[in-house]
mmCIF file of C-alpha atoms in Angstrom:
data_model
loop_
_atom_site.group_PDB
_atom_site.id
_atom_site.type_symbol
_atom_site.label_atom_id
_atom_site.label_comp_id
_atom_site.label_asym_id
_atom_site.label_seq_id
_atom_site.Cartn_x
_atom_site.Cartn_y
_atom_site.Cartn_z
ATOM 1 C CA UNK A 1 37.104 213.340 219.446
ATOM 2 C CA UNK A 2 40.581 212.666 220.836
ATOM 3 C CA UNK A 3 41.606 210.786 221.502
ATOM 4 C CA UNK A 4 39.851 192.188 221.129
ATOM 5 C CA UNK A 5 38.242 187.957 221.505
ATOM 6 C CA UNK A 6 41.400 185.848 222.270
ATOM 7 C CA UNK A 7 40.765 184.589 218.530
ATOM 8 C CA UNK A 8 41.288 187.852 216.733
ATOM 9 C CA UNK A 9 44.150 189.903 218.758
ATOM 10 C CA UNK A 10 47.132 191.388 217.059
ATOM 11 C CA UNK A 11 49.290 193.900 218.512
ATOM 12 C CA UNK A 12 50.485 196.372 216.217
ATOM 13 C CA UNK A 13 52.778 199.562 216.993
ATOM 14 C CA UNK A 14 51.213 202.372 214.723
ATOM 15 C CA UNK A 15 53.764 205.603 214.618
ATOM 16 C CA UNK A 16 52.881 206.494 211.192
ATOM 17 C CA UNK A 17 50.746 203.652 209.426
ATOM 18 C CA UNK A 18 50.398 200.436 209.448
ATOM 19 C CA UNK A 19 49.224 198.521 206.529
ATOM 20 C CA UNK A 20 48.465 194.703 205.783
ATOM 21 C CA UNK A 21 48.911 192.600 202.578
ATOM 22 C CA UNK A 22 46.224 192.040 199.738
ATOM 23 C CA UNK A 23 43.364 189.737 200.552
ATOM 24 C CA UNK A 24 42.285 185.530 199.702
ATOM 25 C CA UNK A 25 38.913 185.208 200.152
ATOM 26 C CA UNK A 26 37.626 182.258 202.494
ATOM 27 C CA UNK A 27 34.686 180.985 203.770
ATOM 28 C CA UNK A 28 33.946 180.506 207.450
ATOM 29 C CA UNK A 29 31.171 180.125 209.331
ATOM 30 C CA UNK A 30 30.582 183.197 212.649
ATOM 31 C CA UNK A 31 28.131 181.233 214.837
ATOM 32 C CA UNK A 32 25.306 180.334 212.943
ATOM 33 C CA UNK A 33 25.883 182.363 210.009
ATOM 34 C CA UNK A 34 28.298 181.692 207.226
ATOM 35 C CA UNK A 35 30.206 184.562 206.142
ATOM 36 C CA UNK A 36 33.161 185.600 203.786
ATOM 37 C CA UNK A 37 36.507 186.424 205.546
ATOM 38 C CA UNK A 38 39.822 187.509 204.384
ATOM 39 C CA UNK A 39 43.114 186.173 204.785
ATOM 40 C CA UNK A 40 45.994 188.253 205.130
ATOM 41 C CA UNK A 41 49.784 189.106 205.395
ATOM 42 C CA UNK A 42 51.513 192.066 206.641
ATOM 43 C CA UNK A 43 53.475 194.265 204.409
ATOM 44 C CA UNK A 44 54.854 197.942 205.208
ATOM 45 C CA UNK A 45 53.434 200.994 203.491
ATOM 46 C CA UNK A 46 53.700 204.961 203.817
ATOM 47 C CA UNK A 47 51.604 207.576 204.429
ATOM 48 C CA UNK A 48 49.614 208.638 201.408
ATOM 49 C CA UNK A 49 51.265 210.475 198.317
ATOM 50 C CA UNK A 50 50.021 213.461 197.358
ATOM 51 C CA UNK A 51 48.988 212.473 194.036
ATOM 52 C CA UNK A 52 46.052 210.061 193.163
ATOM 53 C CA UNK A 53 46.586 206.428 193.231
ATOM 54 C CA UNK A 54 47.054 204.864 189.701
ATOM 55 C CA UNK A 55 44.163 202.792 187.559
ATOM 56 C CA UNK A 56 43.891 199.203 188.980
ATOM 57 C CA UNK A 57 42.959 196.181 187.301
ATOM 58 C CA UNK A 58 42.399 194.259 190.619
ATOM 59 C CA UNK A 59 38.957 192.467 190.810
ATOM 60 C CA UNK A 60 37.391 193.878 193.991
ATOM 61 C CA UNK A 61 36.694 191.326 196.677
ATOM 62 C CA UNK A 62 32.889 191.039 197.766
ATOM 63 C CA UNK A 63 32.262 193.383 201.210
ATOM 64 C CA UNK A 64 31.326 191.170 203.981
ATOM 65 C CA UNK A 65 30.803 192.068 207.492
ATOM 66 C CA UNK A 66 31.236 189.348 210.353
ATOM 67 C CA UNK A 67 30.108 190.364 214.145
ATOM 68 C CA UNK A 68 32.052 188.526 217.192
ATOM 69 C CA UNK A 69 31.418 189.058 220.627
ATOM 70 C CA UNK A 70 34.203 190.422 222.382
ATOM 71 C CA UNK A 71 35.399 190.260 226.341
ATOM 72 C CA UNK A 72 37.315 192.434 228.817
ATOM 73 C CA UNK A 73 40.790 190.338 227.808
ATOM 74 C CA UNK A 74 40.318 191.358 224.062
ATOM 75 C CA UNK A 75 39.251 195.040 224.695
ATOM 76 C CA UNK A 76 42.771 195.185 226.899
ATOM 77 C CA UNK A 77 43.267 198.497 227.781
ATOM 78 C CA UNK A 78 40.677 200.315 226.120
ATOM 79 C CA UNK A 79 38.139 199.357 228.796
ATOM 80 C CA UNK A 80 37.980 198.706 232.400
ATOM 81 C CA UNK A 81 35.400 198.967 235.242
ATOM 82 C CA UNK A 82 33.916 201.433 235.728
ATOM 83 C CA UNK A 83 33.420 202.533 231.771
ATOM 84 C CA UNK A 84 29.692 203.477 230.871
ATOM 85 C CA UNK A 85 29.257 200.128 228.871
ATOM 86 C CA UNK A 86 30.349 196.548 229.528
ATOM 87 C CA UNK A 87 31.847 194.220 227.186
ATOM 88 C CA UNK A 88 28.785 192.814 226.860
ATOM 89 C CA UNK A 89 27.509 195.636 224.932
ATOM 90 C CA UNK A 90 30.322 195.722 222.769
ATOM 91 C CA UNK A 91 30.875 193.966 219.607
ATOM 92 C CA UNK A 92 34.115 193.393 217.121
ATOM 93 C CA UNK A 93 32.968 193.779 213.458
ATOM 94 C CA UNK A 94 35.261 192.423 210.814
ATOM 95 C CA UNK A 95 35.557 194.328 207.429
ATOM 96 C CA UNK A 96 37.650 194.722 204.543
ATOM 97 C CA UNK A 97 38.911 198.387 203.490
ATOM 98 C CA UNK A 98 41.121 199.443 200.967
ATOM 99 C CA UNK A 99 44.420 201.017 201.685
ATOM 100 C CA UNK A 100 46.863 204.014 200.209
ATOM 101 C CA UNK A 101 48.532 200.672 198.279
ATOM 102 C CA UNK A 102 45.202 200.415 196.436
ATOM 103 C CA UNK A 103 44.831 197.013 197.474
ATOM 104 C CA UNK A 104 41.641 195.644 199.844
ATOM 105 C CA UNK A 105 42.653 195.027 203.624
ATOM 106 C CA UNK A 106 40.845 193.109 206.400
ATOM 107 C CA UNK A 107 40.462 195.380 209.418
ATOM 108 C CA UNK A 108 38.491 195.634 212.661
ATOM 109 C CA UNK A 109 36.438 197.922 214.883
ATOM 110 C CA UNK A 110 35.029 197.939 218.352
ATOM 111 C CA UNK A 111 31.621 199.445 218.556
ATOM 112 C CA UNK A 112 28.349 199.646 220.335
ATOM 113 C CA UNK A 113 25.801 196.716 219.294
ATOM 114 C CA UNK A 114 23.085 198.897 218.707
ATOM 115 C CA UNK A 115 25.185 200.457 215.814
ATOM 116 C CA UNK A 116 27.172 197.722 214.133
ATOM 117 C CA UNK A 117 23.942 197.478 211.442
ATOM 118 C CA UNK A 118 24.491 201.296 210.452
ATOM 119 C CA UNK A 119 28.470 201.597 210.648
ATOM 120 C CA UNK A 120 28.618 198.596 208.825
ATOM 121 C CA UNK A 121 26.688 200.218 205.828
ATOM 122 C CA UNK A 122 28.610 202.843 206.225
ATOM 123 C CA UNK A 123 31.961 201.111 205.637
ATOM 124 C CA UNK A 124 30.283 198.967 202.940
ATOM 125 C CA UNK A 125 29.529 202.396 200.752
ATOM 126 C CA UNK A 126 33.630 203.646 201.303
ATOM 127 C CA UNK A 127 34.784 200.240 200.443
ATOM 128 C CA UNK A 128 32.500 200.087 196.983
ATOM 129 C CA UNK A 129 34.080 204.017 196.730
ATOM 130 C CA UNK A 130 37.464 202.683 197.359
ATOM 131 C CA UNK A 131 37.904 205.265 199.942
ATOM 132 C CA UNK A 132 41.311 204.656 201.423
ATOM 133 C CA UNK A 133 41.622 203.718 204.924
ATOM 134 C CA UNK A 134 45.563 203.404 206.591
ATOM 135 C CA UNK A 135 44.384 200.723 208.994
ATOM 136 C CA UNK A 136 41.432 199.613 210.780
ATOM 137 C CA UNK A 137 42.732 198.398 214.028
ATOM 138 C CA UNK A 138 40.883 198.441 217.864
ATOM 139 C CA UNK A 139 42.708 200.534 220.245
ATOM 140 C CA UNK A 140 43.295 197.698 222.483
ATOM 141 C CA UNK A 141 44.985 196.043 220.248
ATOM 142 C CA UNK A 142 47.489 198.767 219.307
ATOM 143 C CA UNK A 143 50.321 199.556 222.491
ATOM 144 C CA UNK A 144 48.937 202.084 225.111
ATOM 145 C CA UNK A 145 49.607 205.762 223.767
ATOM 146 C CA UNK A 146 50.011 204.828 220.411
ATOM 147 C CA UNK A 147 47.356 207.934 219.781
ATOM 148 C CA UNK A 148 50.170 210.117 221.145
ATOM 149 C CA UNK A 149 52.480 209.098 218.407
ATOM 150 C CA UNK A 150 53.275 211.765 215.450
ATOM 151 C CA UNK A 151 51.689 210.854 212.272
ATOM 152 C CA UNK A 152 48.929 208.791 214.044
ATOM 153 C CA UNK A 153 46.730 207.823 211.418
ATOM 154 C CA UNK A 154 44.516 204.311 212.583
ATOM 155 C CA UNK A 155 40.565 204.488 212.201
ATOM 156 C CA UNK A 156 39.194 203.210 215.373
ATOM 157 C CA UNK A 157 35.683 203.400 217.667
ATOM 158 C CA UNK A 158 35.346 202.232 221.115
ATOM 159 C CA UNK A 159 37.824 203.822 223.655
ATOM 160 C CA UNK A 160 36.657 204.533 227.154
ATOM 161 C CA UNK A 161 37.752 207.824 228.008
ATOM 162 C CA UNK A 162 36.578 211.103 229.029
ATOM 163 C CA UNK A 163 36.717 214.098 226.213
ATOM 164 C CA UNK A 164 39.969 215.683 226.498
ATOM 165 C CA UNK A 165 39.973 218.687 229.042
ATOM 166 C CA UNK A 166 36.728 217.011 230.617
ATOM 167 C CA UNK A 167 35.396 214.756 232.888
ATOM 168 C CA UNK A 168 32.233 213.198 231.442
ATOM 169 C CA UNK A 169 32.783 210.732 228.898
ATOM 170 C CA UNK A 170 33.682 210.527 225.540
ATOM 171 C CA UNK A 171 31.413 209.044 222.916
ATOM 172 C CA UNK A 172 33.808 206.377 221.861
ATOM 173 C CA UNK A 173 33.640 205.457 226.102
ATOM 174 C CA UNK A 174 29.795 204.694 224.557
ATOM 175 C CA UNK A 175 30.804 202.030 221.384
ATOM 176 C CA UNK A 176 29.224 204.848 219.268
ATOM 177 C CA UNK A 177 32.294 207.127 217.760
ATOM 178 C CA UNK A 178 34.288 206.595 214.942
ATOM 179 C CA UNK A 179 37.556 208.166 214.406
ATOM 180 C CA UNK A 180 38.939 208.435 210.349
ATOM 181 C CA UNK A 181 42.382 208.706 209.149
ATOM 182 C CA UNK A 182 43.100 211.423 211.835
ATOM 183 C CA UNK A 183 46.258 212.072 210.969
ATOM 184 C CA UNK A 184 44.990 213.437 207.661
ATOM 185 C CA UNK A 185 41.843 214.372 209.281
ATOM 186 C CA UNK A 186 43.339 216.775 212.420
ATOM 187 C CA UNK A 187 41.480 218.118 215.514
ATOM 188 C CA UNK A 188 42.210 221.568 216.202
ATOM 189 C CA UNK A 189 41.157 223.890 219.112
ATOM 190 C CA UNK A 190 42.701 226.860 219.919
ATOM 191 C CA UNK A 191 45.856 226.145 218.483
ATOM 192 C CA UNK A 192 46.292 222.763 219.679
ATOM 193 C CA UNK A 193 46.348 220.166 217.235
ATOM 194 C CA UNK A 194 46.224 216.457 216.986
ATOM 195 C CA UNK A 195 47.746 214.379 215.751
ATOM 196 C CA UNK A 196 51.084 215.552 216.208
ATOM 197 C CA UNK A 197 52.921 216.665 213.132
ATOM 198 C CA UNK A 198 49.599 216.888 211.558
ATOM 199 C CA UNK A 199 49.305 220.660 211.207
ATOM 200 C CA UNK A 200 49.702 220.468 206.879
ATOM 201 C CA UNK A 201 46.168 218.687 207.130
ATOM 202 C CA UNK A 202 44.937 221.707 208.444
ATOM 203 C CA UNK A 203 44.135 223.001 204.519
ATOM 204 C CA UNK A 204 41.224 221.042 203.783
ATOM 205 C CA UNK A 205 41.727 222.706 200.314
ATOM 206 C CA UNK A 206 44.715 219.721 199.563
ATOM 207 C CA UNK A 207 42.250 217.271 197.879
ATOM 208 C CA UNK A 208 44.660 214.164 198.966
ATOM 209 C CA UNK A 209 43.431 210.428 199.267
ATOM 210 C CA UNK A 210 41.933 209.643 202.611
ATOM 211 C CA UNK A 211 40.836 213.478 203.291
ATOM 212 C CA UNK A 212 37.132 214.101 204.984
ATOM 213 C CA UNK A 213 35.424 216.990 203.152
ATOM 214 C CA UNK A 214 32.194 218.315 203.018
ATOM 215 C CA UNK A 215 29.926 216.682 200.666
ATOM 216 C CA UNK A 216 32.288 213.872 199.815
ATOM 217 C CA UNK A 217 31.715 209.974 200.453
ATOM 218 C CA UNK A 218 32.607 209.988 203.979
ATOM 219 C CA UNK A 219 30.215 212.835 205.130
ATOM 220 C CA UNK A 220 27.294 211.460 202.915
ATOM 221 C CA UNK A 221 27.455 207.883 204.249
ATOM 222 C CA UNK A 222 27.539 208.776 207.946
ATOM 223 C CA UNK A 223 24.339 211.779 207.240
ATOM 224 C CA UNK A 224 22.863 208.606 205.478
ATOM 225 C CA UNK A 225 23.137 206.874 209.242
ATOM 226 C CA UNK A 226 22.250 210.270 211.098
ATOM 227 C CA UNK A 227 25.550 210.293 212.619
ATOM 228 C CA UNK A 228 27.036 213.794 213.427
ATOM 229 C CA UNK A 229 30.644 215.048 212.135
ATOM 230 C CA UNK A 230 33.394 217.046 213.789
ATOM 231 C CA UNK A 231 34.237 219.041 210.586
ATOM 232 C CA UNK A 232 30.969 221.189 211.327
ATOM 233 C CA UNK A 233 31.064 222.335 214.698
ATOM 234 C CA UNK A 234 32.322 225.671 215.670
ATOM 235 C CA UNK A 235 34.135 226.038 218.681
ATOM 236 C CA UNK A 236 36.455 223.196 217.561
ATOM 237 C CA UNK A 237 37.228 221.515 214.545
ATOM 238 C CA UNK A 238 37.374 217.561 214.825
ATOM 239 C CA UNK A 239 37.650 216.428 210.997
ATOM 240 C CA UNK A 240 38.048 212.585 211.506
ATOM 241 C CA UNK A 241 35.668 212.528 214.250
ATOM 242 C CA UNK A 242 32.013 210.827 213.776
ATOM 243 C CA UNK A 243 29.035 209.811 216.108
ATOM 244 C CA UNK A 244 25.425 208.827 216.659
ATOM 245 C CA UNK A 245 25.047 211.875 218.850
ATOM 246 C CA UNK A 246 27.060 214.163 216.945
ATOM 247 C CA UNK A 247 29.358 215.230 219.844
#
């Protein structure tokens, strides 16, 4: 619900989006397997416009996936002792996505080991959909309370923390919760929403790029995986919100 390796750490401050360039293709090799990565530079962009991206004639880079370990250092202040799973358990899977620019990104995402198979399909099936994502960053990487910022929009998984209002632990505390576009995606409960400032989002009747629906690519690729979504629960509504145990 509510709210990385010394190799691959960038610290980004997300108040709206943040975005990175479009993609070069390279080959490197991830311990013993050779995979395709994805050079990039960063570029600005802006939340998404409320009318469909135009027609591109961009060839579409191939989808790869490449796994790292990842330690304490990396995970920063998303994890410390005392969280239900160790570094150890964790992994840092690097994927491309395509952004609101309608251009393919490289991002990242912290999640259990036992899942990084099944989200990784998943991710593979929005990517062919060109399903935009704002930015695929780990929440250690990003400054600490950047979730409290209005217009918060960053897809993320692993965060140790309890669920809000609670004291036992939130999925994401478990590698095994995925959060999507929230910003355009809101949580709502009683009132109380989150994101900040993203109240408009609360008319899932808008249509716009990077919305979760019912029946649309998003919902169908995460059933696919058995994973559980927000959007159907009853007390609460948690639109962005994903997870193995569907809590």
């Amino acid at each position: 619900m509510w709210s990385g390796a010394a190799t691959y750490r960038s610290t980004l401050l997300l108040v709206v989006l943040a975005g990175c360039g479009a993609v070069t293709p390279t080959t490197t090799t991830v311990g013993t397997t050779t995979t395709t990565s994805i050079a990039t530079t960063t570029t600005a962009t802006t939340l998404p416009p409320t009318t469909t991206l135009p027609p591109t004639t961009t060839t579409i880079p191939v989808f790869t996936a490449a796994v790292n370990d990842i330690d304490a250092a990396a995970l920063a202040h998303s994890w410390e002792e005392g969280c239900p799973v160790g570094p150890e358990d964790l992994r840092l899977l690097v994927i491309p996505h395509w952004g609101f620019d309608d251009m393919a990104h490289v991002g990242s995402l912290v999640v259990h080991e036992d899942h990084v198979e099944d989200v990784s399909s998943v991710f593979r099936v929005l990517y062919q959909a060109r399903f935009p994502i704002a930015s695929l960053i780990p929440i250690g990487d990003l400054p600490e309370g950047a979730e409290d910022q209005p217009g918060y929009v960053n897809t993320s998984g692993f965060h140790c923390r309890p669920v809000k209002g609670s004291t036992g632990w939130s999925q994401h505390a478990y590698g095994r919760a995925i959060d999507i576009n929230p910003h355009l995606n809101p949580y709502i409960r009683d009132g109380d929403v989150w994101p900040v400032g993203s109240e408009r989002y609360l008319d899932r009747s808008l249509g716009e790029p990077g919305m979760i629906i019912e029946g649309n690519v998003v919902t169908e690729a995460f059933d696919a995986i058995g994973w559980g979504w927000g959007g159907r629960w009853r007390t609460l509504k948690d639109y962005h919100h994903f997870s193995s145990t569907g809590t």
